[in-house]
């Protein structure tokens, strides 16, 4: 499956998004599998196709996947879906779940135990978007894969 997705990778350009999808059903895939799936997708792009994926981007991706899949498993009945799309130097990470309630970031509270996921995602992702998709919702985060141009400026 991964080879089919990667066959669309062009030498000098990304003419269309590269996509990988993992179905997270009640009986099967969980948080650890989703993290490994995302890491495998990015590692294959980096190691076999020379796509610029920094270690930081890989770690941020795994953390965001963990947070979003944890919420989907905890608050939504039924299956969920993890979709990864590469568009140029950016990873679009989508999680769909069957809970119609849209999450809202809470104000920072160091005394609160748990429920910091959206705060974490907002701090790490370039952008985050939550939208209704009856009967559930999509949560989308965009993550820069390569070196931030601001880090290499002289």
CSV table of C-alpha atoms in Angstrom, one decimal:
chain,number,residue,atom,x,y,z
A,1,UNK,CA,0.0,0.0,0.0
A,2,UNK,CA,2.8,2.5,0.9
A,3,UNK,CA,4.5,1.8,-2.4
A,4,UNK,CA,1.4,2.7,-4.3
A,5,UNK,CA,1.1,6.0,-2.5
A,6,UNK,CA,4.8,6.8,-2.9
A,7,UNK,CA,4.7,5.9,-6.6
A,8,UNK,CA,3.0,9.3,-7.1
A,9,UNK,CA,6.0,11.2,-5.8
A,10,UNK,CA,7.6,13.2,-8.6
A,11,UNK,CA,11.3,13.9,-8.8
A,12,UNK,CA,11.2,17.7,-8.4
A,13,UNK,CA,7.7,18.5,-7.3
A,14,UNK,CA,4.6,17.3,-5.5
A,15,UNK,CA,2.0,17.5,-8.2
A,16,UNK,CA,-0.8,16.0,-6.1
A,17,UNK,CA,-1.0,15.1,-2.4
A,18,UNK,CA,0.5,11.9,-1.2
A,19,UNK,CA,-2.0,10.3,1.1
A,20,UNK,CA,-2.1,7.5,3.7
A,21,UNK,CA,-5.2,6.4,5.6
A,22,UNK,CA,-5.6,4.3,8.7
A,23,UNK,CA,-9.1,3.2,9.8
A,24,UNK,CA,-9.3,3.1,13.6
A,25,UNK,CA,-12.1,0.7,14.5
A,26,UNK,CA,-13.3,-0.2,17.9
A,27,UNK,CA,-11.7,-3.6,17.9
A,28,UNK,CA,-8.4,-2.8,16.2
A,29,UNK,CA,-6.1,0.1,15.6
A,30,UNK,CA,-5.3,2.3,18.5
A,31,UNK,CA,-3.0,5.1,19.6
A,32,UNK,CA,0.2,3.2,19.4
A,33,UNK,CA,-0.6,1.9,15.9
A,34,UNK,CA,-1.6,5.3,14.7
A,35,UNK,CA,1.7,6.8,16.0
A,36,UNK,CA,3.7,4.0,14.2
A,37,UNK,CA,1.7,4.4,11.1
A,38,UNK,CA,2.4,8.2,10.9
A,39,UNK,CA,6.1,7.7,11.7
A,40,UNK,CA,6.4,4.9,9.1
A,41,UNK,CA,4.8,7.1,6.4
A,42,UNK,CA,7.2,10.0,7.2
A,43,UNK,CA,10.3,7.8,7.5
A,44,UNK,CA,9.6,6.2,4.2
A,45,UNK,CA,9.3,9.6,2.5
A,46,UNK,CA,12.5,10.8,4.1
A,47,UNK,CA,14.6,7.6,3.7
A,48,UNK,CA,13.5,6.3,0.3
A,49,UNK,CA,12.4,9.5,-1.5
A,50,UNK,CA,14.6,12.2,0.1
A,51,UNK,CA,11.7,14.3,1.3
A,52,UNK,CA,12.9,16.8,3.9
A,53,UNK,CA,11.4,15.5,7.1
A,54,UNK,CA,13.1,16.8,10.3
A,55,UNK,CA,13.3,14.8,13.5
A,56,UNK,CA,11.4,17.6,15.1
A,57,UNK,CA,8.6,17.3,12.6
A,58,UNK,CA,8.4,13.5,13.1
A,59,UNK,CA,8.2,13.9,16.8
A,60,UNK,CA,5.6,16.7,16.6
A,61,UNK,CA,3.5,14.5,14.2
A,62,UNK,CA,3.6,11.6,16.6
A,63,UNK,CA,2.5,13.8,19.5
A,64,UNK,CA,-0.4,15.4,17.6
A,65,UNK,CA,-1.5,12.0,16.3
A,66,UNK,CA,-1.4,10.7,19.9
A,67,UNK,CA,-3.5,13.6,21.2
A,68,UNK,CA,-6.1,13.5,18.4
A,69,UNK,CA,-6.5,9.7,18.4
A,70,UNK,CA,-6.7,9.6,22.2
A,71,UNK,CA,-9.6,12.1,22.0
A,72,UNK,CA,-11.3,10.1,19.2
A,73,UNK,CA,-11.0,6.9,21.2
A,74,UNK,CA,-12.1,8.5,24.5
A,75,UNK,CA,-15.0,10.6,23.4
A,76,UNK,CA,-16.4,9.2,20.2
A,77,UNK,CA,-18.3,5.9,19.8
A,78,UNK,CA,-17.5,3.8,16.7
A,79,UNK,CA,-14.7,4.1,14.2
A,80,UNK,CA,-12.3,6.9,13.5
A,81,UNK,CA,-10.1,7.7,10.6
A,82,UNK,CA,-6.5,9.1,10.4
A,83,UNK,CA,-5.5,10.6,7.1
A,84,UNK,CA,-2.0,11.9,6.3
A,85,UNK,CA,-1.4,14.1,3.2
A,86,UNK,CA,1.9,15.5,2.0
A,87,UNK,CA,1.5,18.7,0.1
A,88,UNK,CA,4.9,20.3,-0.7
A,89,UNK,CA,6.8,20.8,2.5
A,90,UNK,CA,3.7,20.3,4.7
A,91,UNK,CA,1.9,17.4,6.4
A,92,UNK,CA,-1.8,17.7,6.6
A,93,UNK,CA,-3.0,15.5,9.4
A,94,UNK,CA,-6.7,14.8,9.7
A,95,UNK,CA,-8.6,12.8,12.3
A,96,UNK,CA,-12.3,12.1,11.8
A,97,UNK,CA,-14.4,10.7,14.6
A,98,UNK,CA,-18.1,10.1,15.1
A,99,UNK,CA,-18.7,12.6,18.0
A,100,UNK,CA,-20.5,15.7,16.7
A,101,UNK,CA,-19.3,17.9,19.6
A,102,UNK,CA,-16.5,20.2,18.4
A,103,UNK,CA,-13.6,20.5,20.9
A,104,UNK,CA,-12.7,23.9,22.3
A,105,UNK,CA,-9.4,25.0,23.7
A,106,UNK,CA,-9.6,25.7,27.4
A,107,UNK,CA,-7.7,28.4,29.1
A,108,UNK,CA,-4.4,27.4,30.4
A,109,UNK,CA,-4.5,26.0,34.0
A,110,UNK,CA,-1.4,24.3,35.4
A,111,UNK,CA,-3.6,22.8,38.2
A,112,UNK,CA,-5.9,21.0,35.8
A,113,UNK,CA,-5.0,17.3,35.2
A,114,UNK,CA,-5.7,16.3,31.6
A,115,UNK,CA,-7.7,18.0,28.9
A,116,UNK,CA,-4.6,19.9,27.6
A,117,UNK,CA,-4.6,18.2,24.1
A,118,UNK,CA,-6.0,21.0,22.1
A,119,UNK,CA,-3.6,23.5,23.8
A,120,UNK,CA,-0.7,21.2,22.9
A,121,UNK,CA,-1.8,20.8,19.3
A,122,UNK,CA,-2.3,24.5,18.9
A,123,UNK,CA,1.2,25.2,20.2
A,124,UNK,CA,2.9,22.7,17.9
A,125,UNK,CA,1.0,22.9,14.6
A,126,UNK,CA,1.2,25.6,12.0
A,127,UNK,CA,-2.6,25.7,11.9
A,128,UNK,CA,-5.5,23.7,13.4
A,129,UNK,CA,-9.0,23.6,12.1
A,130,UNK,CA,-12.1,21.8,13.5
A,131,UNK,CA,-15.1,21.4,11.3
A,132,UNK,CA,-18.4,19.5,11.5
A,133,UNK,CA,-18.8,16.5,9.3
A,134,UNK,CA,-22.0,14.8,10.3
A,135,UNK,CA,-22.4,12.5,12.0
A,136,UNK,CA,-19.0,13.6,13.5
A,137,UNK,CA,-16.2,16.0,12.9
A,138,UNK,CA,-12.8,16.5,11.3
A,139,UNK,CA,-9.8,17.9,13.2
A,140,UNK,CA,-7.0,19.0,10.9
A,141,UNK,CA,-3.5,20.1,11.8
A,142,UNK,CA,-0.8,21.3,9.4
A,143,UNK,CA,2.8,20.6,10.3
A,144,UNK,CA,5.9,21.9,8.5
A,145,UNK,CA,8.1,18.9,7.6
A,146,UNK,CA,11.4,20.5,6.7
A,147,UNK,CA,13.7,23.1,8.1
A,148,UNK,CA,12.0,26.3,9.0
A,149,UNK,CA,13.5,29.0,6.7
A,150,UNK,CA,13.7,31.3,9.8
A,151,UNK,CA,16.2,28.8,11.4
A,152,UNK,CA,18.6,29.0,8.4
A,153,UNK,CA,18.6,32.8,7.9
A,154,UNK,CA,22.0,34.4,8.3
